[in-house]
Amino acid sequence: MTLAASGEAVADARLPPKQAAWMRTLADRARRPLAFAVALPLLSGLLLLPQAWALARALQMIVVDRLPLSAALPSIGLAGTLLLVRAALVWVAEHAGQHAAESVKRSVRIALFRRLLSAGVLWSRARASGELADALSARVETLDGYFARYLPAMASAAVLPPVFCIVLLGFDWIAALVLALTVPAIPLFMALIGWGAEAAGRRHATALARLSGLFADRVRGLTTLKLHGRSQAEAERVARASDEVRERTMSVLKIAFLSSAVLEFFAALGVAGLAVYFGLTFLGMLELRASVLTLEAALFCLLMAPEVYLPMRQLAAHYHDRANARAAVAEIAGLFDGLPEITDAPVEEAAPASAPASTAFSVGALRMPVPGRGAIGLPTHADIAPGDWIALTGASGSGKSTLLETLAGLRAYEGELRFDGRPLREWPAAALRRHILLIPQRPWLAPGSIADNLRLARAGADDAALARAIAAAGLAPMIAGLPRGLDTPLAQRGQGVSGGQAQRIALARMFLSDAPVLLLDEPTAHLDDASRDRVLAEITAFARGRTLVVATHDPVVAAIAGRRWTIDAGGQVHP
């Protein structure tokens, strides 16, 4: 059986066509190491034939022919040499299979990250972060056993038992017939058990993903739960989800043990049947052969009998890897709205953005739902042309941040909202990130150094560009006071810096950006008057020739804008 054929046979059985094609694509990604992982065990199995024959021949010479041990040394040496060669082949095959699995997992994770980046924030907000994390880690890791162990085991199980039976036919047709009748029963019963194993695997994957999402969400909101006295109730809910995972795990293990028991039964039946047949033949109680049965032929058949079943035993040992992998693929397909494309194209980097040629934004009858607060509305038509500077004013909580996030493509909306003549919801997330830059009230800072966070805006920015951006944002004194300067690490979500410092880091990131549209939410809220005036002058200089929409309560900041939009207490926007 060829590598492609084995992969196709496994992938296609009861698997939706798109998922089967995707798994074949994954196998193609690691074609060379996977070919070694499949071919070398086959070669090792074929070398078992001369090894068993050499050992049987040596025993025939010593026990029956009464020859000295020296006469059997060549056969013993051949058997020992073949044993070492086979061990080396198996070792190389295992490493090749692991290399193939690592290559596949790396390709899948890159593809999933690409899907996450291209889908945008609206898509990711609709999904539990714990489930996404579980898919990227545990679900992808499940593919390891399928490619590293199951595919090679399936190829060996498909090729070696028939070959061994054909070879044994030349030594004893009764032995070959017994093995030929018992071996096919094993995959039949394994298939019957496998249907239940796959269903149990999917239920286990679903329960595990549910627990991951639930636990991550509750840990993130632990403070809120404590304040509202709901921590104990949610702890009990997590405990119930954990019990469900335990029950699903035991169901999978029960099926795995059942399949092993079926395999061992048929293997023991076949080997015991051969032993009884040869024993009765040597005692003269059974005369089914036309020729005399030699010890060499009987020993060869008995030595090979367990090896006929060995590929099936290995397949059974890794059969759950197949069920788990198929369940993981189905889980990924459901969570990511289809399976991601596996490609060699590099992850798209932020390229310099050019200003749109026509109207930057065109708004008409816009409505932005806000959970628990109704909606923010802009009932009339309004345009934001390239180069326009607009101050967005209104009371706290009126919806200024909601409007900015909607313009940035981070919130769902109803009505008409076009950017550069195209509906905003039709823009790819990566393209919007190149053209539109949003600085929220609480900027997001990634774990890593300050320099790493600044280079999120421009990956190739040199130290001189970083220094200019830092100076423009008023960060230079803070950076100078840090022992490691720009290499100072930041914790998760920017822990370790104040709100004002985080705002300045975000402003410095803006000064490195080439985005033609700037959306700023209270950019000077944490600054004193002198710092505000200095930073505001830098923003004014940087925004020249760009589109600027700034939400603010500060009349000094609002005064730099040529136009003003106001949001009233009812959530209506008045351009």
Coordinates of C-alpha atoms in Angstrom, one line a residue:
M1 CA 0.0 0.0 0.0
T2 CA 1.4 3.4 -0.9
L3 CA 1.6 6.4 1.4
A4 CA -1.1 8.3 -0.5
A5 CA -3.4 5.2 -0.6
S6 CA -3.1 4.6 3.1
G7 CA -3.7 8.2 4.0
E8 CA -6.7 8.3 1.6
A9 CA -8.2 5.1 3.0
V10 CA -8.0 6.4 6.5
A11 CA -9.2 9.9 5.8
D12 CA -12.2 9.0 3.6
A13 CA -14.0 6.4 5.8
R14 CA -17.1 8.1 7.0
L15 CA -15.3 11.5 6.9
P16 CA -16.9 14.5 5.1
P17 CA -15.2 15.1 1.8
K18 CA -13.7 18.5 2.8
Q19 CA -12.2 17.1 6.0
A20 CA -10.9 14.1 4.2
A21 CA -9.2 16.3 1.5
W22 CA -7.8 18.5 4.3
M23 CA -6.2 15.5 6.0
R24 CA -4.7 14.3 2.8
T25 CA -3.3 17.8 2.3
L26 CA -1.7 17.6 5.8
A27 CA -0.1 14.3 4.8
D28 CA 1.3 15.9 1.7
R29 CA 2.9 18.6 3.8
A30 CA 5.1 16.0 5.4
R31 CA 5.4 13.6 2.4
R32 CA 9.1 12.8 2.7
P33 CA 9.4 12.1 6.5
L34 CA 6.0 10.3 6.4
A35 CA 7.2 8.2 3.5
F36 CA 10.2 7.0 5.7
A37 CA 7.9 6.5 8.6
V38 CA 5.7 4.2 6.5
A39 CA 8.3 2.4 4.3
L40 CA 10.9 1.6 7.0
P41 CA 8.6 -0.5 9.2
L42 CA 7.6 -2.4 6.0
L43 CA 11.2 -3.1 5.3
S44 CA 11.8 -4.2 8.9
G45 CA 8.9 -6.5 8.7
L46 CA 10.1 -8.1 5.5
L47 CA 13.5 -8.6 7.0
L48 CA 11.8 -10.6 9.7
L49 CA 11.3 -13.5 7.2
P50 CA 15.0 -14.3 6.7
Q51 CA 15.6 -13.7 10.4
A52 CA 13.0 -16.2 11.5
W53 CA 14.2 -18.7 8.8
A54 CA 17.8 -18.4 10.0
L55 CA 16.8 -19.0 13.6
A56 CA 14.6 -22.0 12.6
R57 CA 17.4 -23.3 10.4
A58 CA 19.9 -23.1 13.3
L59 CA 17.7 -25.0 15.6
Q60 CA 17.0 -27.7 13.0
M61 CA 20.8 -28.2 12.6
I62 CA 21.4 -28.4 16.3
V63 CA 18.4 -30.4 17.5
V64 CA 17.5 -32.6 14.6
D65 CA 20.6 -32.9 12.5
R66 CA 22.9 -33.2 15.6
L67 CA 25.5 -30.9 14.0
P68 CA 28.0 -29.0 16.1
L69 CA 27.2 -25.5 17.2
S70 CA 29.9 -24.1 14.9
A71 CA 27.9 -25.3 11.9
A72 CA 24.9 -23.2 13.0
L73 CA 26.9 -20.1 13.8
P74 CA 26.4 -18.5 10.3
S75 CA 22.6 -18.8 10.7
I76 CA 22.8 -17.5 14.2
G77 CA 25.0 -14.6 13.1
L78 CA 22.6 -13.8 10.3
A79 CA 19.6 -13.7 12.7
G80 CA 21.5 -11.5 15.1
T81 CA 22.6 -9.1 12.3
L82 CA 19.1 -8.8 11.0
L83 CA 17.8 -8.2 14.5
L84 CA 20.1 -5.2 14.8
V85 CA 19.3 -3.9 11.4
R86 CA 15.5 -4.1 12.1
A87 CA 16.0 -2.3 15.4
A88 CA 17.8 0.5 13.6
L89 CA 15.1 0.8 10.9
V90 CA 12.4 1.0 13.6
W91 CA 14.3 3.7 15.4
V92 CA 14.7 5.8 12.3
A93 CA 11.1 5.3 11.4
E94 CA 9.9 6.5 14.8
H95 CA 12.0 9.7 14.5
A96 CA 10.7 10.2 10.9
G97 CA 7.1 9.8 12.1
Q98 CA 7.7 12.3 14.9
H99 CA 9.3 14.8 12.5
A100 CA 6.3 14.4 10.1
A101 CA 3.8 15.0 13.0
E102 CA 5.7 18.1 14.1
S103 CA 5.7 19.5 10.6
V104 CA 2.0 18.9 10.3
K105 CA 1.2 20.4 13.6
R106 CA 3.3 23.5 12.9
S107 CA 1.5 24.0 9.5
V108 CA -1.9 23.6 11.2
R109 CA -1.1 26.1 13.9
I110 CA 0.2 28.6 11.4
A111 CA -3.0 28.2 9.4
L112 CA -5.2 28.6 12.4
F113 CA -3.4 31.7 13.5
R114 CA -3.8 33.1 10.0
R115 CA -7.5 32.4 10.2
L116 CA -7.7 34.1 13.6
L117 CA -5.9 37.2 12.3
S118 CA -7.9 37.4 9.1
A119 CA -11.3 36.8 10.8
G120 CA -11.1 39.9 12.9
V121 CA -12.2 40.8 16.4
L122 CA -16.0 40.5 15.8
W123 CA -15.4 36.8 14.9
S124 CA -13.2 36.0 17.9
R125 CA -15.5 37.9 20.3
A126 CA -18.3 35.5 19.4
R127 CA -16.2 32.5 20.5
A128 CA -15.0 31.4 23.9
S129 CA -11.3 32.2 24.2
G130 CA -10.8 28.9 26.1
E131 CA -12.2 26.9 23.2
L132 CA -9.9 28.7 20.8
A133 CA -6.9 28.1 23.0
D134 CA -7.8 24.5 23.4
A135 CA -8.1 24.1 19.6
L136 CA -4.7 25.7 19.0
S137 CA -3.0 23.5 21.7
A138 CA -4.7 20.3 22.6
R139 CA -6.8 19.7 19.5
V140 CA -3.8 20.3 17.2
E141 CA -1.6 18.1 19.5
T142 CA -4.1 15.3 18.9
L143 CA -2.9 15.1 15.3
D144 CA 0.5 13.9 16.6
G145 CA -0.5 10.3 17.1
Y146 CA -2.4 10.1 13.8
F147 CA 0.6 11.0 11.7
A148 CA 3.4 9.7 13.8
R149 CA 2.0 6.3 14.7
Y150 CA -1.4 5.5 13.2
L151 CA -0.6 6.0 9.5
P152 CA 2.6 3.9 9.7
A153 CA 0.8 1.2 11.7
M154 CA -2.1 1.1 9.2
A155 CA 0.3 0.7 6.2
S156 CA 2.1 -2.2 8.0
A157 CA -1.2 -3.8 8.9
A158 CA -2.4 -3.6 5.3
V159 CA 0.8 -5.0 3.8
L160 CA 2.7 -7.4 6.1
P161 CA 0.0 -9.9 7.2
P162 CA -0.9 -10.9 3.6
V163 CA 2.8 -11.1 2.6
F164 CA 3.5 -13.3 5.6
C165 CA 0.6 -15.6 4.9
I166 CA 1.7 -16.0 1.3
V167 CA 5.3 -16.9 2.4
L168 CA 3.9 -19.3 5.0
L169 CA 1.9 -21.0 2.2
G170 CA 5.2 -22.3 0.8
F171 CA 6.0 -24.0 4.2
D172 CA 2.6 -25.2 5.4
W173 CA -0.7 -24.5 3.7
I174 CA -2.7 -25.5 6.9
A175 CA -0.8 -22.9 8.9
A176 CA -1.3 -20.2 6.2
L177 CA -5.0 -21.0 6.0
V178 CA -5.5 -20.8 9.8
L179 CA -3.8 -17.4 9.9
A180 CA -5.6 -16.2 6.7
L181 CA -9.0 -17.0 8.3
T182 CA -8.3 -15.4 11.7
V183 CA -6.5 -12.2 10.6
P184 CA -9.4 -10.6 8.6
A185 CA -11.8 -11.0 11.6
I186 CA -9.6 -8.5 13.5
P187 CA -10.2 -5.4 11.3
L188 CA -13.8 -6.3 11.0
F189 CA -14.4 -6.2 14.8
M190 CA -12.1 -3.2 15.1
A191 CA -14.2 -1.3 12.6
L192 CA -17.4 -2.1 14.6
I193 CA -15.8 -1.0 17.8
G194 CA -14.2 2.0 16.0
W195 CA -17.6 3.5 15.1
G196 CA -18.3 3.8 18.8
A197 CA -14.8 5.0 19.6
E198 CA -15.1 7.9 17.2
A199 CA -18.4 9.0 18.6
A200 CA -17.0 8.7 22.1
G201 CA -14.0 10.7 21.0
R202 CA -16.1 13.5 19.6
R203 CA -18.2 13.7 22.8
H204 CA -14.9 13.8 24.8
A205 CA -13.5 16.6 22.6
T206 CA -16.7 18.6 22.9
A207 CA -16.7 18.2 26.7
L208 CA -13.1 19.1 27.0
A209 CA -13.5 22.2 24.8
R210 CA -16.5 23.3 26.9
L211 CA -14.6 22.9 30.1
S212 CA -11.6 24.9 28.7
G213 CA -13.9 27.8 27.6
L214 CA -15.8 27.7 30.9
F215 CA -12.7 27.6 33.1
A216 CA -10.9 30.4 31.2
D217 CA -13.9 32.6 31.3
R218 CA -14.5 32.1 35.0
V219 CA -10.9 32.7 35.9
R220 CA -10.9 35.9 33.9
G221 CA -14.0 37.1 35.7
L222 CA -13.2 35.8 39.1
T223 CA -13.1 39.3 40.8
T224 CA -16.6 40.1 39.4
L225 CA -17.9 36.7 40.6
K226 CA -16.6 37.3 44.1
L227 CA -18.1 40.8 44.2
H228 CA -21.5 39.5 43.3
G229 CA -21.4 36.4 45.5
R230 CA -21.4 33.9 42.5
S231 CA -18.1 32.3 43.0
Q232 CA -19.4 29.2 44.7
A233 CA -22.1 28.6 42.2
E234 CA -19.7 28.9 39.3
A235 CA -17.2 26.6 41.1
E236 CA -19.9 24.0 41.2
R237 CA -20.6 24.5 37.5
V238 CA -16.9 24.0 36.7
A239 CA -16.9 20.9 38.9
R240 CA -19.9 19.5 36.9
A241 CA -18.1 20.2 33.7
S242 CA -15.0 18.4 35.0
D243 CA -17.1 15.4 36.0
E244 CA -18.5 15.3 32.4
V245 CA -14.9 15.2 31.0
R246 CA -14.0 12.4 33.4
E247 CA -17.0 10.4 32.3
R248 CA -16.2 10.9 28.6
T249 CA -12.6 10.0 29.2
M250 CA -13.6 6.7 30.9
S251 CA -15.9 5.9 28.0
V252 CA -13.1 6.3 25.5
L253 CA -10.8 4.1 27.7
K254 CA -13.5 1.5 28.0
I255 CA -13.8 1.2 24.2
A256 CA -10.0 1.1 23.9
F257 CA -9.7 -1.8 26.3
L258 CA -12.5 -3.6 24.6
S259 CA -10.8 -3.4 21.2
S260 CA -7.5 -4.6 22.7
A261 CA -9.4 -7.6 24.2
V262 CA -10.9 -8.5 20.9
L263 CA -7.5 -8.4 19.2
E264 CA -5.8 -10.5 21.8
F265 CA -8.5 -13.1 21.6
F266 CA -8.1 -13.7 17.9
A267 CA -4.3 -13.5 18.1
A268 CA -4.2 -16.1 20.9
L269 CA -6.7 -18.3 19.0
G270 CA -4.6 -18.3 15.9
V271 CA -1.2 -19.0 17.6
A272 CA -2.7 -21.7 19.8
G273 CA -4.4 -23.3 16.9
L274 CA -1.1 -23.6 15.0
A275 CA 0.7 -25.0 18.1
V276 CA -2.0 -27.6 18.5
Y277 CA -1.8 -28.5 14.8
F278 CA 1.9 -28.9 14.8
G279 CA 1.9 -30.9 18.1
L280 CA -0.6 -33.3 16.8
T281 CA 1.2 -33.7 13.5
F282 CA 4.5 -34.5 15.2
L283 CA 2.7 -37.0 17.4
G284 CA 1.3 -38.7 14.3
M285 CA -2.3 -38.0 15.4
L286 CA -3.0 -35.7 12.5
E287 CA -2.1 -36.5 8.9
L288 CA -3.1 -33.6 6.7
R289 CA 0.2 -33.0 4.9
A290 CA 1.4 -34.7 1.8
S291 CA 5.0 -34.5 3.0
V292 CA 6.8 -34.9 6.3
L293 CA 6.7 -31.9 8.6
T294 CA 10.2 -30.8 9.5
L295 CA 11.2 -29.0 12.7
E296 CA 12.5 -26.1 10.6
A297 CA 9.2 -25.5 8.9
A298 CA 7.2 -25.9 12.1
L299 CA 9.5 -23.5 14.0
F300 CA 9.4 -21.0 11.1
C301 CA 5.6 -21.0 11.1
L302 CA 5.4 -20.7 14.9
L303 CA 7.9 -17.9 15.0
M304 CA 6.1 -16.0 12.3
A305 CA 2.5 -16.6 13.7
P306 CA 2.7 -13.9 16.4
E307 CA 4.4 -11.5 13.8
V308 CA 1.4 -11.9 11.5
Y309 CA -0.8 -10.5 14.2
L310 CA 1.8 -7.9 15.4
P311 CA 0.9 -5.2 12.8
M312 CA -2.7 -5.6 13.8
R313 CA -1.9 -5.3 17.5
Q314 CA 0.1 -2.1 16.8
L315 CA -2.8 -0.8 14.7
A316 CA -5.2 -1.5 17.6
A317 CA -2.8 0.2 20.0
H318 CA -2.9 3.4 18.0
Y319 CA -6.5 3.1 16.7
H320 CA -7.7 5.6 19.2
D321 CA -5.3 8.1 17.7
R322 CA -7.4 7.9 14.5
A323 CA -10.7 8.5 16.3
N324 CA -9.2 11.4 18.3
A325 CA -7.7 13.0 15.2
R326 CA -10.9 12.8 13.3
A327 CA -12.8 14.3 16.3
A328 CA -10.3 17.1 16.6
V329 CA -10.6 17.9 12.9
A330 CA -14.4 18.0 13.2
E331 CA -14.0 20.2 16.3
I332 CA -11.6 22.6 14.5
A333 CA -13.9 22.8 11.5
G334 CA -16.9 23.7 13.6
L335 CA -15.1 26.2 15.7
F336 CA -13.3 28.0 12.9
D337 CA -16.3 27.9 10.4
G338 CA -14.4 25.4 8.2
L339 CA -10.9 24.1 7.9
P340 CA -8.1 26.7 7.3
E341 CA -6.1 26.6 4.1
I342 CA -2.7 25.0 4.4
T343 CA -0.2 27.1 2.5
D344 CA 3.5 28.0 2.3
A345 CA 2.7 31.7 2.0
P346 CA 4.3 33.7 4.8
V347 CA 2.0 35.4 7.4
E348 CA 1.0 38.7 6.0
E349 CA 2.9 41.6 7.6
A350 CA 1.6 45.1 7.9
A351 CA 2.6 47.0 4.8
P352 CA 2.7 50.7 4.4
A353 CA -0.9 51.9 3.9
S354 CA -1.8 54.5 1.3
A355 CA -4.6 56.9 1.8
P356 CA -8.0 56.0 0.3
A357 CA -8.6 57.7 -3.0
S358 CA -12.3 58.6 -2.3
T359 CA -14.4 59.3 0.8
A360 CA -12.8 57.8 3.9
F361 CA -16.1 57.0 5.5
S362 CA -19.7 57.2 4.3
V363 CA -22.4 56.8 7.0
G364 CA -26.1 56.5 6.6
A365 CA -28.8 55.4 9.0
L366 CA -26.2 53.8 11.2
R367 CA -27.3 51.9 14.3
M368 CA -24.8 50.3 16.8
P369 CA -26.3 47.9 19.3
V370 CA -24.9 48.1 22.8
P371 CA -25.8 45.2 25.1
G372 CA -27.8 46.4 28.1
R373 CA -28.0 50.0 26.8
G374 CA -30.0 50.0 23.7
A375 CA -28.2 51.4 20.7
I376 CA -26.1 54.3 19.4
G377 CA -27.6 55.8 16.3
L378 CA -26.6 58.2 13.5
P379 CA -29.9 58.6 11.6
T380 CA -28.7 61.1 8.9
H381 CA -26.1 60.7 6.2
A382 CA -22.6 61.9 7.0
D383 CA -19.2 61.7 5.3
I384 CA -15.7 61.7 6.7
A385 CA -13.4 62.8 3.9
P386 CA -9.7 62.1 3.7
G387 CA -7.9 64.7 5.8
D388 CA -10.9 65.6 7.9
W389 CA -10.4 66.2 11.6
I390 CA -13.4 65.5 13.8
A391 CA -13.9 65.9 17.5
L392 CA -16.3 63.4 19.0
T393 CA -17.9 64.8 22.2
G394 CA -20.6 63.8 24.6
A395 CA -21.1 62.8 28.2
S396 CA -19.3 59.9 29.7
G397 CA -21.0 56.6 28.7
S398 CA -22.8 58.3 25.8
G399 CA -21.2 56.0 23.2
K400 CA -18.1 57.7 21.9
S401 CA -15.9 54.6 22.3
T402 CA -18.6 52.5 20.7
L403 CA -18.7 54.7 17.6
L404 CA -14.9 54.7 17.3
E405 CA -14.7 50.9 17.7
T406 CA -17.5 50.6 15.0
L407 CA -15.5 52.8 12.6
A408 CA -12.5 50.5 13.3
G409 CA -14.5 47.4 12.3
L410 CA -14.5 46.0 15.9
R411 CA -18.2 46.1 16.5
A412 CA -21.3 44.9 14.8
Y413 CA -23.6 47.5 13.3
E414 CA -26.8 47.9 11.3
G415 CA -27.3 50.3 8.4
E416 CA -24.8 51.7 5.9
L417 CA -21.1 52.2 6.8
R418 CA -18.7 52.3 3.9
F419 CA -14.9 52.8 3.9
D420 CA -13.3 53.9 0.7
G421 CA -16.6 53.1 -1.1
R422 CA -16.8 49.6 0.1
P423 CA -19.0 48.2 3.0
L424 CA -16.9 48.2 6.1
R425 CA -17.9 44.6 7.0
E426 CA -16.6 43.4 3.7
W427 CA -13.0 44.6 4.4
P428 CA -10.5 42.0 5.4
A429 CA -9.3 42.5 9.0
A430 CA -5.7 42.7 7.9
A431 CA -6.5 45.4 5.4
L432 CA -8.4 47.5 7.9
R433 CA -5.4 47.2 10.3
R434 CA -3.2 48.7 7.7
H435 CA -5.5 51.7 7.0
I436 CA -7.1 52.4 10.3
L437 CA -5.4 52.8 13.7
L438 CA -7.4 52.9 16.9
I439 CA -6.0 53.9 20.3
P440 CA -8.7 53.0 22.9
Q441 CA -8.9 54.4 26.4
R442 CA -7.2 51.3 27.8
P443 CA -4.6 50.3 25.2
W444 CA -3.7 46.7 24.8
L445 CA -0.1 45.9 25.6
A446 CA 1.3 42.5 24.8
P447 CA 3.6 40.4 27.0
G448 CA 7.1 41.3 25.9
S449 CA 9.5 44.3 26.0
I450 CA 8.5 47.9 25.4
A451 CA 10.4 47.7 22.1
D452 CA 8.4 44.6 21.1
N453 CA 5.1 46.5 21.8
L454 CA 6.2 49.5 19.7
R455 CA 7.3 47.3 16.8
L456 CA 3.8 45.9 16.6
A457 CA 3.1 49.0 14.5
R458 CA 6.1 48.6 12.3
A459 CA 8.0 45.3 12.6
G460 CA 11.2 46.6 10.9
A461 CA 11.5 49.9 12.9
D462 CA 15.1 50.6 13.8
D463 CA 16.3 52.2 17.1
A464 CA 16.3 55.7 15.6
A465 CA 12.7 55.4 14.6
L466 CA 11.8 54.1 18.1
A467 CA 13.7 57.0 19.7
R468 CA 11.7 59.6 17.6
A469 CA 8.4 57.9 18.5
I470 CA 9.3 57.8 22.2
A471 CA 10.3 61.5 22.2
A472 CA 7.0 62.5 20.4
A473 CA 4.9 60.6 22.9
G474 CA 6.8 62.1 25.9
L475 CA 8.1 58.6 27.0
A476 CA 11.8 59.5 27.0
P477 CA 12.1 60.3 30.7
M478 CA 10.3 57.1 31.7
I479 CA 12.4 55.0 29.4
A480 CA 15.6 56.7 30.7
G481 CA 14.6 55.8 34.2
L482 CA 14.3 52.1 33.5
P483 CA 17.3 49.9 34.1
R484 CA 16.8 48.0 30.9
G485 CA 15.3 50.8 28.8
L486 CA 13.4 49.7 25.8
D487 CA 14.1 46.1 26.7
T488 CA 12.1 46.3 29.9
P489 CA 9.6 43.5 29.9
L490 CA 5.9 44.1 30.3
A491 CA 3.6 41.6 32.0
Q492 CA 0.2 40.3 30.7
R493 CA -2.0 43.2 29.6
G494 CA 0.7 45.8 30.4
Q495 CA 0.8 45.1 34.1
G496 CA 3.6 47.1 35.6
V497 CA 2.9 50.4 33.9
S498 CA 0.3 53.0 34.8
G499 CA -2.6 54.0 32.7
G500 CA -0.9 57.2 31.5
Q501 CA 2.3 55.3 30.6
A502 CA 0.3 52.7 28.7
Q503 CA -1.4 55.6 26.8
R504 CA 1.9 57.1 25.9
I505 CA 3.3 53.7 24.7
A506 CA 0.2 53.4 22.5
L507 CA 0.8 57.0 21.2
A508 CA 4.4 56.1 20.4
R509 CA 3.1 53.1 18.5
M510 CA 0.9 55.4 16.6
F511 CA 3.8 57.6 15.6
L512 CA 5.5 54.5 14.0
S513 CA 2.3 53.7 12.0
D514 CA 1.6 54.6 8.4
A515 CA -2.2 54.3 8.8
P516 CA -4.0 57.2 7.0
V517 CA -7.0 57.1 9.4
L518 CA -6.4 57.7 13.2
L519 CA -9.1 57.0 15.8
L520 CA -8.1 58.3 19.2
D521 CA -10.2 57.7 22.4
E522 CA -9.3 60.3 25.1
P523 CA -5.6 60.4 24.1
T524 CA -4.7 63.0 26.7
A525 CA -6.9 61.8 29.6
H526 CA -4.0 60.8 31.9
L527 CA -1.8 63.8 31.1
D528 CA -1.2 67.1 32.9
D529 CA -1.8 70.3 31.0
A530 CA 1.9 70.8 30.0
S531 CA 2.3 67.2 28.9
R532 CA -1.1 67.4 27.1
D533 CA -0.1 70.5 25.1
R534 CA 3.3 68.9 24.2
V535 CA 1.7 65.6 23.1
L536 CA -1.2 67.4 21.4
A537 CA 1.3 69.3 19.3
E538 CA 3.0 66.1 18.2
I539 CA -0.4 64.5 17.3
T540 CA -1.4 67.6 15.3
A541 CA 1.9 67.4 13.3
F542 CA 1.6 63.7 12.8
A543 CA -2.0 63.8 11.7
R544 CA -1.4 66.4 9.1
G545 CA -2.7 65.0 5.8
R546 CA -4.5 62.1 7.6
T547 CA -8.0 61.5 8.7
L548 CA -8.4 62.1 12.5
V549 CA -11.4 61.3 14.7
V550 CA -10.8 62.0 18.4
A551 CA -13.2 61.4 21.3
T552 CA -12.6 63.8 24.1
H553 CA -14.0 65.7 27.0
D554 CA -11.2 68.3 26.8
P555 CA -12.1 71.5 25.0
V556 CA -8.5 72.1 24.2
V557 CA -8.3 68.8 22.3
A558 CA -11.6 69.4 20.6
A559 CA -10.4 72.8 19.4
I560 CA -7.8 71.2 17.1
A561 CA -10.6 69.6 15.0
G562 CA -12.3 71.4 12.2
R563 CA -15.6 69.6 12.7
R564 CA -17.5 68.3 15.8
W565 CA -19.9 65.4 16.2
T566 CA -21.9 65.3 19.4
I567 CA -23.6 62.3 21.0
D568 CA -26.6 63.3 23.1
A569 CA -28.0 61.5 26.2
G570 CA -30.3 59.4 24.0
G571 CA -27.4 58.0 22.1
Q572 CA -28.0 59.9 18.9
V573 CA -25.0 61.2 17.0
H574 CA -25.3 64.8 15.6
P575 CA -22.7 65.5 12.9

